[in-house]
Short mmCIF file of C-alpha atoms and ligand atoms in Angstrom, two decimals:
data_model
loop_
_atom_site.label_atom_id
_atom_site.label_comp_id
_atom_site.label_asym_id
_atom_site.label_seq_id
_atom_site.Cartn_x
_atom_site.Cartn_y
_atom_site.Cartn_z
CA UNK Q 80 -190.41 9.78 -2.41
CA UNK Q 81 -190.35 13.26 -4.88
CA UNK Q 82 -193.56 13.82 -6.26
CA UNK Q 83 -193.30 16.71 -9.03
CA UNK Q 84 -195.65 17.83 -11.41
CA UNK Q 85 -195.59 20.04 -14.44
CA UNK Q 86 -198.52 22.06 -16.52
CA UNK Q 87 -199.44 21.50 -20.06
CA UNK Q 88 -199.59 24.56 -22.25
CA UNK Q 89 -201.37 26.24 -25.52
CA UNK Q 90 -200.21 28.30 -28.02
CA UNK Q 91 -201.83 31.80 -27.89
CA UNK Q 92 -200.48 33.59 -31.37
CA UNK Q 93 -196.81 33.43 -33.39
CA UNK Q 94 -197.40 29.52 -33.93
CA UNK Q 95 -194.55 28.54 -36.81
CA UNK Q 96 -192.42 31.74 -36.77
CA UNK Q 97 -191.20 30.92 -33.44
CA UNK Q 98 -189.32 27.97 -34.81
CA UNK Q 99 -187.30 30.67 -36.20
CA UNK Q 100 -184.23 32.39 -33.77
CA UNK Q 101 -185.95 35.24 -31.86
CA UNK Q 102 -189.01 35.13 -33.01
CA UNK Q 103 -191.82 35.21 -30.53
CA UNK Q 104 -195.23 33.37 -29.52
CA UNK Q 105 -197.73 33.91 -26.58
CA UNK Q 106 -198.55 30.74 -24.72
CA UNK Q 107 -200.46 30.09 -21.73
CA UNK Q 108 -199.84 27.32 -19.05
CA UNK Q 109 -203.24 24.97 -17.89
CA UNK Q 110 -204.18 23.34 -14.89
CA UNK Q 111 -203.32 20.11 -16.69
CA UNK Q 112 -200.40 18.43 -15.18
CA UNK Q 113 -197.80 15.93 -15.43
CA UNK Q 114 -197.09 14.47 -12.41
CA UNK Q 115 -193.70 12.31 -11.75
CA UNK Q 116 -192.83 10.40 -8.56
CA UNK Q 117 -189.14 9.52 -8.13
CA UNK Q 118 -188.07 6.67 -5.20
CA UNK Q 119 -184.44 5.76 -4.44
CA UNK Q 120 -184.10 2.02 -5.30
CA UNK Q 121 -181.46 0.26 -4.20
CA UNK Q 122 -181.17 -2.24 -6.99
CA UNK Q 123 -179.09 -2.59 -9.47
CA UNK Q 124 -182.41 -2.21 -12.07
CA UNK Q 125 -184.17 0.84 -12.27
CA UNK Q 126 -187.90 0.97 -13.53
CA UNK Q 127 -189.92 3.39 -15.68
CA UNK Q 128 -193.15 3.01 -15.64
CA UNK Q 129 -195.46 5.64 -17.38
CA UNK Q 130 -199.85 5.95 -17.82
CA UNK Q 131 -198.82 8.21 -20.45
CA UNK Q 132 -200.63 7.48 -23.55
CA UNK Q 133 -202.07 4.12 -22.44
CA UNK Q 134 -201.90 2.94 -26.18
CA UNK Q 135 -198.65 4.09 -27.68
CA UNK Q 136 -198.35 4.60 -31.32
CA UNK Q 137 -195.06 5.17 -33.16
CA UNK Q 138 -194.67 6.10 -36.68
CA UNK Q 139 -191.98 4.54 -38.78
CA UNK Q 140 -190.86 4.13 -42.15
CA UNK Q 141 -188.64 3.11 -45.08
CA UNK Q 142 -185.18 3.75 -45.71
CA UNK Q 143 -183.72 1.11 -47.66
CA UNK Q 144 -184.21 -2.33 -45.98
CA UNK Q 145 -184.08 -0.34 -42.61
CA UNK Q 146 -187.24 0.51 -40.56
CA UNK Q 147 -186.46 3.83 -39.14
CA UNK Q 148 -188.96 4.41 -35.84
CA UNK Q 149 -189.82 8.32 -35.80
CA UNK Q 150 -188.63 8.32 -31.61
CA UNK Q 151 -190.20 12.37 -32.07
CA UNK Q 152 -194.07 10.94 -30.38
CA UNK Q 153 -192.48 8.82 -28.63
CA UNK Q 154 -192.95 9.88 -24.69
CA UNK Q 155 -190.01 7.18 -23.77
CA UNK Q 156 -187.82 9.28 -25.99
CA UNK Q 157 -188.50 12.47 -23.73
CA UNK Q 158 -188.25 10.63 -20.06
CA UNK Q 159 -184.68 9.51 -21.17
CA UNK Q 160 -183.46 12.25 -22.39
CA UNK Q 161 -184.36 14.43 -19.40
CA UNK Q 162 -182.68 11.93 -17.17
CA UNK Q 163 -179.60 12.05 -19.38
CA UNK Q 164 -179.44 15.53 -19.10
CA UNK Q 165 -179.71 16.21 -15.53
CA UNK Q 166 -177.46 13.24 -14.69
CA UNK Q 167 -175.05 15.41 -16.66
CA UNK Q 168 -175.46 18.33 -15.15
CA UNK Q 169 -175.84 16.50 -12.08
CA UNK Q 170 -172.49 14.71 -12.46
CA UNK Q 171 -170.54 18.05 -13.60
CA UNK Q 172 -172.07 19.38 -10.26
CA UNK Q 173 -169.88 17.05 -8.65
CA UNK Q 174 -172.51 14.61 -7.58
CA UNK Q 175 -172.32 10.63 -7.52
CA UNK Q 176 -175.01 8.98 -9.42
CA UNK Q 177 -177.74 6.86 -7.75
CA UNK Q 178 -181.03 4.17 -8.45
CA UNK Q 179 -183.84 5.45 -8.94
CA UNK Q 180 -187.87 4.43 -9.90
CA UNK Q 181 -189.77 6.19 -11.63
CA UNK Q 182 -193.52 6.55 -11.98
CA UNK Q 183 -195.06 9.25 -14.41
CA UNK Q 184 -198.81 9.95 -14.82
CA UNK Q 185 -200.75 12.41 -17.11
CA UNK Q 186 -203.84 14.34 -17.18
CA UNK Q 187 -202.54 15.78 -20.16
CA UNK Q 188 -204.22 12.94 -22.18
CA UNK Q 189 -207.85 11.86 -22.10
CA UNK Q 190 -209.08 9.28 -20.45
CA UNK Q 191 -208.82 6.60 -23.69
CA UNK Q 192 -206.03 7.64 -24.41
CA UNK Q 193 -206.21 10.46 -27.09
CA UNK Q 194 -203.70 13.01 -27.26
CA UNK Q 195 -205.51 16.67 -26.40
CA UNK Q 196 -202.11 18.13 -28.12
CA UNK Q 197 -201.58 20.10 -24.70
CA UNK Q 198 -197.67 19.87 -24.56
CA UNK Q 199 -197.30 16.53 -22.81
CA UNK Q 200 -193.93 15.82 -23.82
CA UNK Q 201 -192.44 18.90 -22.66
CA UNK Q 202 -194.58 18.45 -19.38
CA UNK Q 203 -193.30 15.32 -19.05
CA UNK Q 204 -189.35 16.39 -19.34
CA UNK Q 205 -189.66 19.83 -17.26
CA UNK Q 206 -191.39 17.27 -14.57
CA UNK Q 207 -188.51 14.74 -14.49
CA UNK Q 208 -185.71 17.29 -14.85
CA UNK Q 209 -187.55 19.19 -11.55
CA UNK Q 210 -187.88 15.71 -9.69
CA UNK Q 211 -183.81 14.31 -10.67
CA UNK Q 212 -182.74 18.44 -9.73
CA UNK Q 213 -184.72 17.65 -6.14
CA UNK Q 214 -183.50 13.86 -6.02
CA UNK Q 215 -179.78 15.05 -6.84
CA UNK Q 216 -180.21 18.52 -4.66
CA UNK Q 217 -179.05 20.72 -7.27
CA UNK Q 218 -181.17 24.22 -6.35
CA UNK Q 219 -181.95 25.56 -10.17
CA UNK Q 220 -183.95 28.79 -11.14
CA UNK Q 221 -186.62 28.53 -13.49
CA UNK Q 222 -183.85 30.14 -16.04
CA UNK Q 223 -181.51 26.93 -15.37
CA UNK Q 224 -184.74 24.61 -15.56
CA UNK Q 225 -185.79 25.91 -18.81
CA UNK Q 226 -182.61 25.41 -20.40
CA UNK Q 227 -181.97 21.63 -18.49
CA UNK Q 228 -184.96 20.84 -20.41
CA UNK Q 229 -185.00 22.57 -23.79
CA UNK Q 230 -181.41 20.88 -24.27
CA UNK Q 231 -183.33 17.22 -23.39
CA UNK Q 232 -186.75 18.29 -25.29
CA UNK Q 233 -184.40 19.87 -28.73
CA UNK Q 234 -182.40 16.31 -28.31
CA UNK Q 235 -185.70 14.58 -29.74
CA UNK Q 236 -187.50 16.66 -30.94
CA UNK Q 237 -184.68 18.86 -32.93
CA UNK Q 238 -187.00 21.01 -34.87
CA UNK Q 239 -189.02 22.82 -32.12
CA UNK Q 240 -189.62 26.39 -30.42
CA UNK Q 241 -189.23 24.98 -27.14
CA UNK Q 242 -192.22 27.48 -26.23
CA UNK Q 243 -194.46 24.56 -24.79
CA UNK Q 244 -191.25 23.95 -21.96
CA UNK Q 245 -191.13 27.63 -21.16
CA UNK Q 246 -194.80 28.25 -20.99
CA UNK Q 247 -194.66 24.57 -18.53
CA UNK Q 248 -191.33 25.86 -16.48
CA UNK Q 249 -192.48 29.71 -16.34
CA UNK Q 250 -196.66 29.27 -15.90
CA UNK Q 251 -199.47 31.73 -16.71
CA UNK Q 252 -199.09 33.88 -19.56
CA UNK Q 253 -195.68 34.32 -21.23
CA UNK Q 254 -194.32 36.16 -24.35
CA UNK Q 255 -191.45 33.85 -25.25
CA UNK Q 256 -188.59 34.85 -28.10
CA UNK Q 257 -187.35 31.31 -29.09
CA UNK Q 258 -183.39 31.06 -28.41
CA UNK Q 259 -180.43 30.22 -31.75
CA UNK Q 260 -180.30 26.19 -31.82
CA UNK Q 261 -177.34 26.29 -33.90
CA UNK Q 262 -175.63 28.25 -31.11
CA UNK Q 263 -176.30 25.32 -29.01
CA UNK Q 264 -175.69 22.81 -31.15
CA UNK Q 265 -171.96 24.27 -31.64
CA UNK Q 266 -171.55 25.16 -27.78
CA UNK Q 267 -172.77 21.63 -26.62
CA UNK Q 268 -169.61 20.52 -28.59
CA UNK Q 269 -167.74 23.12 -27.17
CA UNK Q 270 -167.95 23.18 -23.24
CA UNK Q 271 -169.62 21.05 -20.81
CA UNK Q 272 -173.05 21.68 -19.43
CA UNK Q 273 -172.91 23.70 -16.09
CA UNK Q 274 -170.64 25.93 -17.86
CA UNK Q 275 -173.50 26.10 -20.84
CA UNK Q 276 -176.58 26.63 -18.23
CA UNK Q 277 -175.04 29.22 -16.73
CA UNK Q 278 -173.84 31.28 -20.16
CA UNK Q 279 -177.10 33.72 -21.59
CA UNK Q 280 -178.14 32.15 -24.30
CA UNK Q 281 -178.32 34.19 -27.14
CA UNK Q 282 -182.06 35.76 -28.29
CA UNK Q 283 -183.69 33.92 -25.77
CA UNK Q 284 -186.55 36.07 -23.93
CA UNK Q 285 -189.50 34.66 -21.70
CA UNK Q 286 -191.78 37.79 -20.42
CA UNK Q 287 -194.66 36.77 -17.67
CA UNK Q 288 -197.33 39.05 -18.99
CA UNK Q 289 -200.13 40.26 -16.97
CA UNK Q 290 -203.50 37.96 -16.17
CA UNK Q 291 -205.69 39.80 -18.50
CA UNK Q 292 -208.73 40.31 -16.23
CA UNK Q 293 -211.02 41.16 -18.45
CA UNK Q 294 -210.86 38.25 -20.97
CA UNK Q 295 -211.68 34.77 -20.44
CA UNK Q 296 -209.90 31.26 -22.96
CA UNK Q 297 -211.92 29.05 -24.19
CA UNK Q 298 -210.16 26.40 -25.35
CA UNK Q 299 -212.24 23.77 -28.34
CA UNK Q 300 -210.76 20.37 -28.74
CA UNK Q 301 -211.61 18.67 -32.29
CA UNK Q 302 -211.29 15.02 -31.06
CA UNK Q 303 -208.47 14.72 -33.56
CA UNK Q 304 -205.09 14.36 -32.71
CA UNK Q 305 -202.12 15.94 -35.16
CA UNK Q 306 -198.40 15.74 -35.23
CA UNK Q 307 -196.55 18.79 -34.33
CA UNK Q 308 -193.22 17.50 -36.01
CA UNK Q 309 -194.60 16.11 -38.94
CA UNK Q 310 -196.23 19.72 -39.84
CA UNK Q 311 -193.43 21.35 -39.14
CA UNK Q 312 -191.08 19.27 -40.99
CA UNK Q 313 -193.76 20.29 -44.41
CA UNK Q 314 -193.30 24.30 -43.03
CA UNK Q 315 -189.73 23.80 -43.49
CA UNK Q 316 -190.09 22.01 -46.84
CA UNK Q 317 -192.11 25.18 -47.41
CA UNK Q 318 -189.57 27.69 -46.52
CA UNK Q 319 -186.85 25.83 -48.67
CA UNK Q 320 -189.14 26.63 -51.85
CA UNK Q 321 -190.48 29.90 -51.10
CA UNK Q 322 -188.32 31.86 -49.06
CA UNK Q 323 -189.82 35.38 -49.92
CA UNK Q 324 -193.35 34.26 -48.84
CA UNK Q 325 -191.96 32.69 -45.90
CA UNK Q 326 -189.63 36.20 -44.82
CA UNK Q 327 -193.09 38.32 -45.28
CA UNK Q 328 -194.83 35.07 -42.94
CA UNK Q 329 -191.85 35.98 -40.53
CA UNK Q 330 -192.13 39.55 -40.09
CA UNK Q 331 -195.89 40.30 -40.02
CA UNK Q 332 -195.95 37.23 -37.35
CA UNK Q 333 -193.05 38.82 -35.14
CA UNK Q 334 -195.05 41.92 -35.95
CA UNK Q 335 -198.22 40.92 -34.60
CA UNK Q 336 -196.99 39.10 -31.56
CA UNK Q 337 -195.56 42.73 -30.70
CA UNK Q 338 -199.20 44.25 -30.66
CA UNK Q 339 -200.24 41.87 -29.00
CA UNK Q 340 -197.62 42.09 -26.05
CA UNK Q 341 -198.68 45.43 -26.11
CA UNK Q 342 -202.23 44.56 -25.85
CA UNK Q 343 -201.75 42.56 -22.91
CA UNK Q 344 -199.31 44.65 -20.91
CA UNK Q 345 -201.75 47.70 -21.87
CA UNK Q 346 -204.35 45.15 -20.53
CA UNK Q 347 -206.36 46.65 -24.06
CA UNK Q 348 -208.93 44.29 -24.97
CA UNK Q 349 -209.80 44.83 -28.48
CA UNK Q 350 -206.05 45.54 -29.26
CA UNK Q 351 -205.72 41.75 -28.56
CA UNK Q 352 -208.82 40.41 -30.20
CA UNK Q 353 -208.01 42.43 -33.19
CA UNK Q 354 -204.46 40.76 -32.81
CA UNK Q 355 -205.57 36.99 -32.50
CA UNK Q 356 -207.70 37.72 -35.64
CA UNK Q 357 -204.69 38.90 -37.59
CA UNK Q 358 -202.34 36.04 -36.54
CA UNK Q 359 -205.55 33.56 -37.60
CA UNK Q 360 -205.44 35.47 -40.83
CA UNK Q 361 -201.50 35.25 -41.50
CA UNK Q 362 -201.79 31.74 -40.35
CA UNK Q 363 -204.43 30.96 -42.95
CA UNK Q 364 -202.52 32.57 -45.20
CA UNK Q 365 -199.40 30.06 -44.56
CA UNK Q 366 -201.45 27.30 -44.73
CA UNK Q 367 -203.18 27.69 -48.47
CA UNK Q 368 -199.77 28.65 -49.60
CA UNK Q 369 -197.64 25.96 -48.13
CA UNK Q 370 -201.07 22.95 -48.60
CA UNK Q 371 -200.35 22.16 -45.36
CA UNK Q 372 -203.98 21.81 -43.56
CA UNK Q 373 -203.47 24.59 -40.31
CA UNK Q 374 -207.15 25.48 -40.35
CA UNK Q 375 -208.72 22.10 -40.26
CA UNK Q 376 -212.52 22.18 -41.63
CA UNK Q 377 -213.60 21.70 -37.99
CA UNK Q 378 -211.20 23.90 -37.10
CA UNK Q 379 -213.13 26.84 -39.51
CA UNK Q 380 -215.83 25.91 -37.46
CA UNK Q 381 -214.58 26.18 -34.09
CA UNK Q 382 -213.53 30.03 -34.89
CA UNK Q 383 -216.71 30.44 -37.25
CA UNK Q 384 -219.26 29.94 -34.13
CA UNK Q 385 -216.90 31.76 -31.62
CA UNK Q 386 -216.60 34.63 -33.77
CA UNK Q 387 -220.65 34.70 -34.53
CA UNK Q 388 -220.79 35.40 -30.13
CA UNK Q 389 -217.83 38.09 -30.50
CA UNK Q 390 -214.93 35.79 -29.72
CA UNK Q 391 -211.80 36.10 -30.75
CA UNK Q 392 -210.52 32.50 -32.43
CA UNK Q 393 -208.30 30.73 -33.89
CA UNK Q 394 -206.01 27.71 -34.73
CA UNK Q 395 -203.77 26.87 -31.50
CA UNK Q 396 -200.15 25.21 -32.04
CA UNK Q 397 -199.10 23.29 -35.21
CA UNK Q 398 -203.22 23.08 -36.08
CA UNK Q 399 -203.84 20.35 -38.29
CA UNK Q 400 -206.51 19.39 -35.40
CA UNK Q 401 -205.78 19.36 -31.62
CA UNK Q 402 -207.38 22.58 -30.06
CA UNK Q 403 -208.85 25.88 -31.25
CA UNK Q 404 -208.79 29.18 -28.53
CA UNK Q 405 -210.83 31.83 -28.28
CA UNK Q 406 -210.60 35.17 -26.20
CA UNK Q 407 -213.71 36.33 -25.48
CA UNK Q 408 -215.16 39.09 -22.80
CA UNK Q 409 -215.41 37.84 -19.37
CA UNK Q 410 -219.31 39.22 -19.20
CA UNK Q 411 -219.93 37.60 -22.78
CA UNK Q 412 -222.77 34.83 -22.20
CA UNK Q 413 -221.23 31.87 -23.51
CA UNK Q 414 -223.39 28.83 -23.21
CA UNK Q 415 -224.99 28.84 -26.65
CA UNK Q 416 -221.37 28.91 -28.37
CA UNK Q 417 -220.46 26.12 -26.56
CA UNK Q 418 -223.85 24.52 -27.29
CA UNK Q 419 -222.90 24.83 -31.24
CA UNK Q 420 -219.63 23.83 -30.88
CA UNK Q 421 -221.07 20.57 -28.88
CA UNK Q 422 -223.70 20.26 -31.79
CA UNK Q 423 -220.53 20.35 -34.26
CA UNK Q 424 -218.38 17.48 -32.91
CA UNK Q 425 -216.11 19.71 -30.90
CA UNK Q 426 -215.47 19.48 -27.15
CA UNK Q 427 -215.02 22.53 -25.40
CA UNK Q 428 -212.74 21.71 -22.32
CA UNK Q 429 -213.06 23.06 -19.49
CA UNK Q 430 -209.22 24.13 -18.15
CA UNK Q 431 -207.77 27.25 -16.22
CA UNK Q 432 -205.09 28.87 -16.89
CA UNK Q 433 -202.11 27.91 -14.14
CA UNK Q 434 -200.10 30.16 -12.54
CA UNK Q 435 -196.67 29.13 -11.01
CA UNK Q 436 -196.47 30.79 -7.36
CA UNK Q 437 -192.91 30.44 -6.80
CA UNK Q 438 -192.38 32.18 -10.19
CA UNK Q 439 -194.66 35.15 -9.29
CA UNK Q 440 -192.53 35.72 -6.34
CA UNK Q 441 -189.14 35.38 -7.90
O1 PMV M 228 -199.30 22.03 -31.85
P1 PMV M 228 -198.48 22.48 -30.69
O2 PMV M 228 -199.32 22.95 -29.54
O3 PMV M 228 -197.45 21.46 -30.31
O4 PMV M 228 -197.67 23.77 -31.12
C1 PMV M 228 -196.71 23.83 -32.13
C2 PMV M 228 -196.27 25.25 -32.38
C3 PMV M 228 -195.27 25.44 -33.52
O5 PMV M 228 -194.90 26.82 -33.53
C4 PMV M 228 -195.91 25.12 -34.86
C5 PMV M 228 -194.04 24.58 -33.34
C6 PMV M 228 -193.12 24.99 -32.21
O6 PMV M 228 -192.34 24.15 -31.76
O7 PMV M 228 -193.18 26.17 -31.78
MG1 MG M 229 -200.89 20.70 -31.80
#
């Protein structure tokens, strides 16, 4: 049997511009995992079977008499995918398909069921492309990993950063420049897919930054869940109708980001919480223009309290719900602020940040 796990992840700061071609975001991996176990069978039926959200909801809709399923929160849609993928690659490595079980559990999700927002599906697709690379014995760097599953994760997803993968594949704290999606759209057409894996792709950059010591993330969960895709989809109807708010979104984001790099390779505390205040502001910002709700009211809370005990806060990911971060001092006394956020309906949880070994030695 291959047991193989993956880490969920969190969005530090550039949340939305990184959709965009180069643009970066700072994301952290946790010590949240999904874990996949892969057995030879020797029937001629394999089996799936997957804890993942317990009770799975799909959304669908309208067009004409057709119901069209969104497949996008789907986790099914992500395990396939990845197995199609690697089965490729595996196959134009010369290898001969075989049987296989799977079983797939999650900490990613809590324990009825409700989605945290921590990046399970791209957990769940860099741990089955690691397990089929192991079952198949193709030996990939984290490189050829992240792009095996970015090319299964964009299949489904098709309007994402792909951040959450490289912040599961790489582990602790990354600065990641998001790679041009058109440019492998068109070269998926054009050549087959060890030939693609092992081209650079272009604007792609993932940077391990260094543990800030002196800082400690806590992470606030609101108890409600919110679709990444779905608030991204209104971001883009956004961008269609106001393209010169939307450039000025771009570069301030891609400008912040950089000082914050800086911050953390400078390992300059107040350079970064000055920077995760800026991004919340820009953020905001994007939100009242576009109506789309970022900065939930709970949300406002979340950062209000943090900020009241000198924490850096703000929205994490899409926003709309899910989590809120903060960056606070590592000698800051912190149990009142999590008493008020307790008192205010929000959960602070209480994860590490996880730090992939075999990458630090690479
Ligand atoms: O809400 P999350 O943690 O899935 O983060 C989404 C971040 C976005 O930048 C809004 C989308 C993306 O794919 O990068
Ligand atoms: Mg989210």
């Amino acid at each position: 049997m291959i047991t193989e796990k993956a880490p969920g992840k969190l969005y530090i700061a550039g949340e939305y511009a990184v959709v965009e071609n180069g643009h970066p975001a700072i994301l952290v991996a946790l010590d949240q995992f999904v874990t996949c176990q892969l057995t030879a069978a020797k029937h001629q039926t394999g089996r799936i079977i997957s804890r993942q959200y317990q009770d799975i909801e799909l959304s669908w809709r309208r067009q004409g008499d057709q119901l069209v399923v969104d497949q996008r929160d789907n986790p099914f849609s992500y395990i396939i995918q990845a197995i199609e993928v690697t089965e490729a690659y595996a196959r134009s490595c010369g290898r001969q398909l075989k049987m296989f079980d799977l079983t797939i559990d999650s900490d990613l999700d809590s324990d009825n069921g409700r989605k945290y927002g921590l990046g399970s599906s791209a957990a769940v697709t860099v741990a089955i492309v690691k397990a089929l690379c192991r079952f198949y014995q193709l030996s990939v760097t984290n490189e050829k990993l992240f792009k095996l599953a970015a090319i299964a994760h964009f299949t489904v997803q098709k309007n994402g950063s792909l951040g959450d993968v490289a912040a599961s594949v790489y582990g602790g704290w990354i600065a990641y420049h998001s790679f041009d999606r058109q440019w492998l759209a068109e070269q998926q057409q054009a050549v087959d897919l060890a030939t693609l894996i092992d081209l650079p792709w272009p604007d792609l950059q993932v940077e391990q930054l260094p543990r800030p010591q002196q800082l400690k993330l806590l992470i606030g969960w609101t108890g409600k869940p919110a679709s990444t895709s779905l608030l991204v989809d209104k971001i883009s109807l956004f961008k269609a109708v106001h393209q010169q708010e939307y450039r000025h979104f771009l570069s301030d984001s891609r400008q912040c980001v950089s000082k914050l790099t800086e911050g953390f390779r400078e390992k300059n505390l107040s350079l970064i919480q000055q920077q995760i205040r800026a991004n919340r502001k820009l953020l905001q910002r994007l939100g009242s223009l576009s109506g789309v709700s970022i900065e939930t009211p709970l949300l406002q809370k979340l950062c209000a309290i943090a900020e009241k005990f000198n924490g850096a806060a703000k929205t994490s990911g899409a926003g709309g719900g899910d989590c809120g971060i903060v960056l606070i001092a590592d000698d800051q006394e912190t149990s009142g602020l999590l008493t008020e956020w307790r008192q205010a309906g929000i959960e602070p949880l209480n994860l590490h940040v996880f730090f992939n070994h075999t990458t630090e030695e690479e």
